[in-house]
Tab-separated table of C-alpha atoms in Angstrom:
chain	number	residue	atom	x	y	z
A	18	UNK	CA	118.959	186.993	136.960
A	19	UNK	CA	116.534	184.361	137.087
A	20	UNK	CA	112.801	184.998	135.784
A	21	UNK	CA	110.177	182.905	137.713
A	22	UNK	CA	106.834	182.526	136.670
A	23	UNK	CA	103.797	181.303	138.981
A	24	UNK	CA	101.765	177.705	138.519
A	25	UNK	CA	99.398	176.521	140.260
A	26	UNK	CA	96.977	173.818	140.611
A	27	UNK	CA	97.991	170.073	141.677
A	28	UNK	CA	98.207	168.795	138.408
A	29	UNK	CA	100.863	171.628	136.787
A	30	UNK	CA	103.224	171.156	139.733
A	31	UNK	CA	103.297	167.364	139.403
A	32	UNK	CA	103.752	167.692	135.637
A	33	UNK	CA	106.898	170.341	136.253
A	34	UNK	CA	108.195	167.823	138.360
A	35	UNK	CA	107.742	164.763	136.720
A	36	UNK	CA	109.699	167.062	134.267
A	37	UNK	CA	112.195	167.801	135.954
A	38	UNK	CA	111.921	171.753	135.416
A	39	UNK	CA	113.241	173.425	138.623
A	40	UNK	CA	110.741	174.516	140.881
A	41	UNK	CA	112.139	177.328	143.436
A	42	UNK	CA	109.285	177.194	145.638
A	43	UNK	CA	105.587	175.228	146.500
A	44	UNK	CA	103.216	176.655	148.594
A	45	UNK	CA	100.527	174.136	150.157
A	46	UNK	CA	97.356	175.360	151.985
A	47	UNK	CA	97.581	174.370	155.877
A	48	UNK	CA	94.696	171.624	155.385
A	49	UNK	CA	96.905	169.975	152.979
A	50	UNK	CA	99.050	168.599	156.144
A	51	UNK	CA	96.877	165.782	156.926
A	52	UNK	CA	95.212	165.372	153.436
A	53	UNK	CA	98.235	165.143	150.763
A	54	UNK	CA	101.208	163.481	152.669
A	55	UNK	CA	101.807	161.331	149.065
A	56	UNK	CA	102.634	164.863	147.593
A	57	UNK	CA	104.806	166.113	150.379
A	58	UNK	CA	106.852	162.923	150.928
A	59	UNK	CA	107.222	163.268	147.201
A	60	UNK	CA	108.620	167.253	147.535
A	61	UNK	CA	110.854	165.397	150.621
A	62	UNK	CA	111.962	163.100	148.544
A	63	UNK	CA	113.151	165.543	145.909
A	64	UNK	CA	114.207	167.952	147.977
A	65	UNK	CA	111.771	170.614	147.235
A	66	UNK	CA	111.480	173.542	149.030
A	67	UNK	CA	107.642	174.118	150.505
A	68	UNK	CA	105.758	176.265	152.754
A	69	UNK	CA	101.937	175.877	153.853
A	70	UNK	CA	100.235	178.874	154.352
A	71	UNK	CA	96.640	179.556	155.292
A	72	UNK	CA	94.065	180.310	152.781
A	73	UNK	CA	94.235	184.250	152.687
A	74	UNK	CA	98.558	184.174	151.634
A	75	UNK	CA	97.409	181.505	149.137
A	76	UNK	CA	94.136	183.389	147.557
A	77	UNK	CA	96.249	186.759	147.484
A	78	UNK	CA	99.412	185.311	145.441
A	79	UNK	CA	98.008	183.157	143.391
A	80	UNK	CA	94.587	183.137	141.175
A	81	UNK	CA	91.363	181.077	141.621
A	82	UNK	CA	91.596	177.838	140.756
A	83	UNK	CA	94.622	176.833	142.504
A	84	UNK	CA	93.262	174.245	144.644
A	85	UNK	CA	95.253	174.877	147.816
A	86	UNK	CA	98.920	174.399	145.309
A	87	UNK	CA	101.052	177.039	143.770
A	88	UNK	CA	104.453	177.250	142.990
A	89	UNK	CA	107.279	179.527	141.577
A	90	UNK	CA	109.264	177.816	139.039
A	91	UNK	CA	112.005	179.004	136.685
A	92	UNK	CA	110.079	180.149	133.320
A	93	UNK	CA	109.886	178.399	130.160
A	94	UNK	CA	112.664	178.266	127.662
A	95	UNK	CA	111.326	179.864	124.582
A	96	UNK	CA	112.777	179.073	120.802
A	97	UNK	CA	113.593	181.828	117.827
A	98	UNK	CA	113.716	181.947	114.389
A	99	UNK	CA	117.464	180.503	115.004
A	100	UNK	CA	116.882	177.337	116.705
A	101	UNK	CA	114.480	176.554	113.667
A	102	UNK	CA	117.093	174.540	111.616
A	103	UNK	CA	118.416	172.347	114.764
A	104	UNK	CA	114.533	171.483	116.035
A	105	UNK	CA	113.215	170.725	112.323
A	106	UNK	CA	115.529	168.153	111.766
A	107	UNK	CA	114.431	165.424	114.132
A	108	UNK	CA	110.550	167.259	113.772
A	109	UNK	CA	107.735	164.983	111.932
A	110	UNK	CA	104.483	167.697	113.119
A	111	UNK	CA	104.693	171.259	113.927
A	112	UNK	CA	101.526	173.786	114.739
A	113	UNK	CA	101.919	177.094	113.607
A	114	UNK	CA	99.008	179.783	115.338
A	115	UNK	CA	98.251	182.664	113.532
A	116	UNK	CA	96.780	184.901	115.934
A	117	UNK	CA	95.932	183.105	118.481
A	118	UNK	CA	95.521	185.995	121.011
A	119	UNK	CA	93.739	184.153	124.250
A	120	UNK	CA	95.615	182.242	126.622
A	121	UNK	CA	92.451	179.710	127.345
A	122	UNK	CA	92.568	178.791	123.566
A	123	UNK	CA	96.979	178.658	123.673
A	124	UNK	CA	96.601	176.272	127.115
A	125	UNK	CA	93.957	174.578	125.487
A	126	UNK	CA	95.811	174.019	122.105
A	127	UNK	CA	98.800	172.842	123.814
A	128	UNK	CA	97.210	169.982	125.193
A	129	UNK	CA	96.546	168.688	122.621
A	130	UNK	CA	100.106	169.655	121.219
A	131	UNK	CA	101.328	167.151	124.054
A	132	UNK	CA	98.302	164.244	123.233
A	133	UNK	CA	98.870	164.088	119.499
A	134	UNK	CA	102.651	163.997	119.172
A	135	UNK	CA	102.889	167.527	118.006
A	136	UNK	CA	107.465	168.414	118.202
A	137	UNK	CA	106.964	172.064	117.602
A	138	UNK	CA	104.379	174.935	118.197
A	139	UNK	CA	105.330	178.460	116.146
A	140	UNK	CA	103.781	181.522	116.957
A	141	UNK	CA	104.420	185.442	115.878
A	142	UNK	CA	106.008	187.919	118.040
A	143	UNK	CA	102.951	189.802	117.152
A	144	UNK	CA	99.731	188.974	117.748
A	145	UNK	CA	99.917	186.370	119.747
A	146	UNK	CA	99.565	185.499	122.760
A	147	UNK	CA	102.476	184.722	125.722
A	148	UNK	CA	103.111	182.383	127.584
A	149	UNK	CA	101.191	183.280	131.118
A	150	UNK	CA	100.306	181.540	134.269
A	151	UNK	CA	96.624	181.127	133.120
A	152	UNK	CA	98.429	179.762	129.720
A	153	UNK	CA	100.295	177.285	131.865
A	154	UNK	CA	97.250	176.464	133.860
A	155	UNK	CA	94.445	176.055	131.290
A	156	UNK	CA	97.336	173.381	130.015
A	157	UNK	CA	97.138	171.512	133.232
A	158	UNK	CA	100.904	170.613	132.720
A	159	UNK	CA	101.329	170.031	128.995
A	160	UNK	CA	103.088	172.752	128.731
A	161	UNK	CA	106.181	171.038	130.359
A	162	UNK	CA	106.330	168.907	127.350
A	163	UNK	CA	105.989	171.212	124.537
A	164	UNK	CA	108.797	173.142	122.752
A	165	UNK	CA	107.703	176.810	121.622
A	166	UNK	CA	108.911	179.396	119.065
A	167	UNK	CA	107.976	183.038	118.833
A	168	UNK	CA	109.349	184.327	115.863
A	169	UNK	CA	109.479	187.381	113.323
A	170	UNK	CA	107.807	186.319	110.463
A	171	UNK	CA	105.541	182.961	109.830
A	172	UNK	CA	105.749	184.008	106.153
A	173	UNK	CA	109.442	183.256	105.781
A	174	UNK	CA	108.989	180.378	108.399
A	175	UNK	CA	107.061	178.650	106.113
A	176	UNK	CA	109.484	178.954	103.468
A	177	UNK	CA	112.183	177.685	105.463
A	178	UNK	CA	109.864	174.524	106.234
A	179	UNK	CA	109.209	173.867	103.079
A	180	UNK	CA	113.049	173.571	102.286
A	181	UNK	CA	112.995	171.001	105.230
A	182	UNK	CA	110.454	169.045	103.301
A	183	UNK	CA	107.619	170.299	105.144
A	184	UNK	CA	104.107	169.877	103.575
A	185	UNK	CA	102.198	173.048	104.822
A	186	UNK	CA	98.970	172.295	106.020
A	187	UNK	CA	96.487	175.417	106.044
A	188	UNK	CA	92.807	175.435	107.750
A	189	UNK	CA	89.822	177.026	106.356
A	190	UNK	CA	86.258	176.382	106.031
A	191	UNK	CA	86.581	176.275	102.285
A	192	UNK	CA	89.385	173.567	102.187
A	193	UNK	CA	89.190	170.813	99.928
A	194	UNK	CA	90.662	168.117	101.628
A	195	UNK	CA	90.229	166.471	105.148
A	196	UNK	CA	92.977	165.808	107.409
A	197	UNK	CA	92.959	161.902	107.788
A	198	UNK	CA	93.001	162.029	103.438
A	199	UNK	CA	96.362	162.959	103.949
A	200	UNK	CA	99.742	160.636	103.780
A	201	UNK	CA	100.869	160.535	107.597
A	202	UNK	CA	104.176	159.538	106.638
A	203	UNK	CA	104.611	163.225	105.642
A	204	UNK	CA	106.537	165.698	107.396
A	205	UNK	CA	104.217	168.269	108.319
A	206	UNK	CA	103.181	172.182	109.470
A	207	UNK	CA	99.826	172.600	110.157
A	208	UNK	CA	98.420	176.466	110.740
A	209	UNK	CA	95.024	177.574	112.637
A	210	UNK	CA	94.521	180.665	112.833
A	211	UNK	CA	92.093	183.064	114.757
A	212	UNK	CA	88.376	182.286	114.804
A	213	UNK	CA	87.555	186.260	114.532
A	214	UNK	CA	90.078	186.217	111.160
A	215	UNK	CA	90.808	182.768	110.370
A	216	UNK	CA	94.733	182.522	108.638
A	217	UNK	CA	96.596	185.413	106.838
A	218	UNK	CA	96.034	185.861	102.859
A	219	UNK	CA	99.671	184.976	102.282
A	220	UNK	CA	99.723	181.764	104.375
A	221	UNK	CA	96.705	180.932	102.361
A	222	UNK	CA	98.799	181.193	99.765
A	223	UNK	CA	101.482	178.913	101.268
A	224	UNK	CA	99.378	176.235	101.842
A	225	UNK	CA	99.805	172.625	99.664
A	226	UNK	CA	96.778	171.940	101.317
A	227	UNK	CA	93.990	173.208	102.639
A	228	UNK	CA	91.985	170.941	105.448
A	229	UNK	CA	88.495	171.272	106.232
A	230	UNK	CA	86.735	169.804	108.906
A	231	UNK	CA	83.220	168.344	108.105
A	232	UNK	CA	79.968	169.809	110.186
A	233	UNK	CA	76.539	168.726	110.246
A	234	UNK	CA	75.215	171.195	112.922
A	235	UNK	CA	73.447	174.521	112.543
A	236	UNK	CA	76.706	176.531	113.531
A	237	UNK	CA	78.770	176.478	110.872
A	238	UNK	CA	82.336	177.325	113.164
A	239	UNK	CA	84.217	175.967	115.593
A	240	UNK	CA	86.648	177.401	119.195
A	241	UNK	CA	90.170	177.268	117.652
A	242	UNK	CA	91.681	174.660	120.029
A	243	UNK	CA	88.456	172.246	119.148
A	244	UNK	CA	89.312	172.404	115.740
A	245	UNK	CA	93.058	172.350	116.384
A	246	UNK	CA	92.331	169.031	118.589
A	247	UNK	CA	90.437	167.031	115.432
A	248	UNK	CA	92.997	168.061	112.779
A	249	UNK	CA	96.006	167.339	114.778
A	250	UNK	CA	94.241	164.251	116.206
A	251	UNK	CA	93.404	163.117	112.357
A	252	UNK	CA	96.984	163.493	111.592
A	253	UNK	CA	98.438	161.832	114.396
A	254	UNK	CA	101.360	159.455	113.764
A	255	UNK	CA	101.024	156.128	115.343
A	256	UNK	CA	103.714	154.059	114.260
């Protein structure tokens, strides 16, 4: 059986196309007739299936915020814990979130994932958050670019990085090093975790080093996908 899962919004549909993920169905307000024909020659073109519908089919299947475009498409392939050894081999950067538990902060994150040349995002089976519609949304179409992996334990994940020659990069206010000190020509695994909790004890642990980001303000914290954005940004490979 095939599991679907809803986007919407103009820009997520053109990203799943542009793609290629298979998209079963659009749905395109009525006004969208006269206004879009560049998007609908484009669904013609690919031979898309579409329906318009008036504003009341459209506001009661999909969410706010879907600017007269939704769509069913087939869901996201998700990683495991056993894909880990053929993905890490041709992987420079990978994001592990520790409790990352809201799906603004996840779409947000993976934005950024996509911008900054990010080849891997981990994340626990437990506390953490899915991958949802909002998730896919808040990406605005990132998400069609990133590769994601829920598995059991980030503990032994890490371990198994490290054997890959994986420098593991923790966060925390009371790190000693910023990211752009580091040597970009390393391979690796950076971890945020929650802003109510911050990363685990033992991934503390884990960590060869422990990046800080540098504030002036009068608040002394940042959202998690801010501060995921400047450290993966700082770390960025170029060449």
């Amino acid at each position: 059986m095939i599991i679907m899962i809803k986007i919407y919004g103009k820009n997520c549909i053109n990203e799943a196309i542009r793609a290629n993920n298979e998209i079963q169905v659009v749905y395109l307000l009525n006004d969208n007739k006269k206004k879009d024909m560049n998007f609908i020659n484009m669904l013609n073109d690919k031979k898309i299936k579409y329906e318009h519908i008036n504003k009341e089919k459209m506001d009661k299947i999909f969410p706010s915020g879907h600017q007269g475009y939704g769509a069913y498409r087939n869901d996201y392939k998700l990683y495991s814990d056993d894909d880990l050894d053929q993905i890490v081999t041709k992987a420079s950067r990978i994001l592990i979130l520790d409790g990352i538990m809201d799906p603004h902060n996840l779409g947000a994150i993976l934005r950024s994932v996509d911008a900054f040349g990010v080849d891997l995002v981990i994340l626990p089976k437990n506390r953490s958050c899915y991958i949802t519609e909002t998730v896919a949304h808040v990406s605005t179409g990132a998400i069609e670019y990133c590769k994601i992996m829920y598995v059991n334990s980030l503990s032994t994940i890490t371990s198994r990085l490290k054997e890959f020659g994986f420098w593991i990069c923790g966060t925390d206010a009371k790190g000693n090093i910023k990211a752009c000190d580091i040597d970009k020509s390393l391979k690796l695994a950076v971890i945020i975790g929650s802003e109510g909790f911050g990363m685990s004890k033992t991934l503390l642990k884990a960590s060869d080093y422990l990046i800080t980001i540098p504030m002036i303000g009068h608040v002394n914290s940042l959202n998690a996908s801010v501060s995921c954005a400047i450290v993966l940004h700082d770390l960025m490979k170029t060449d």
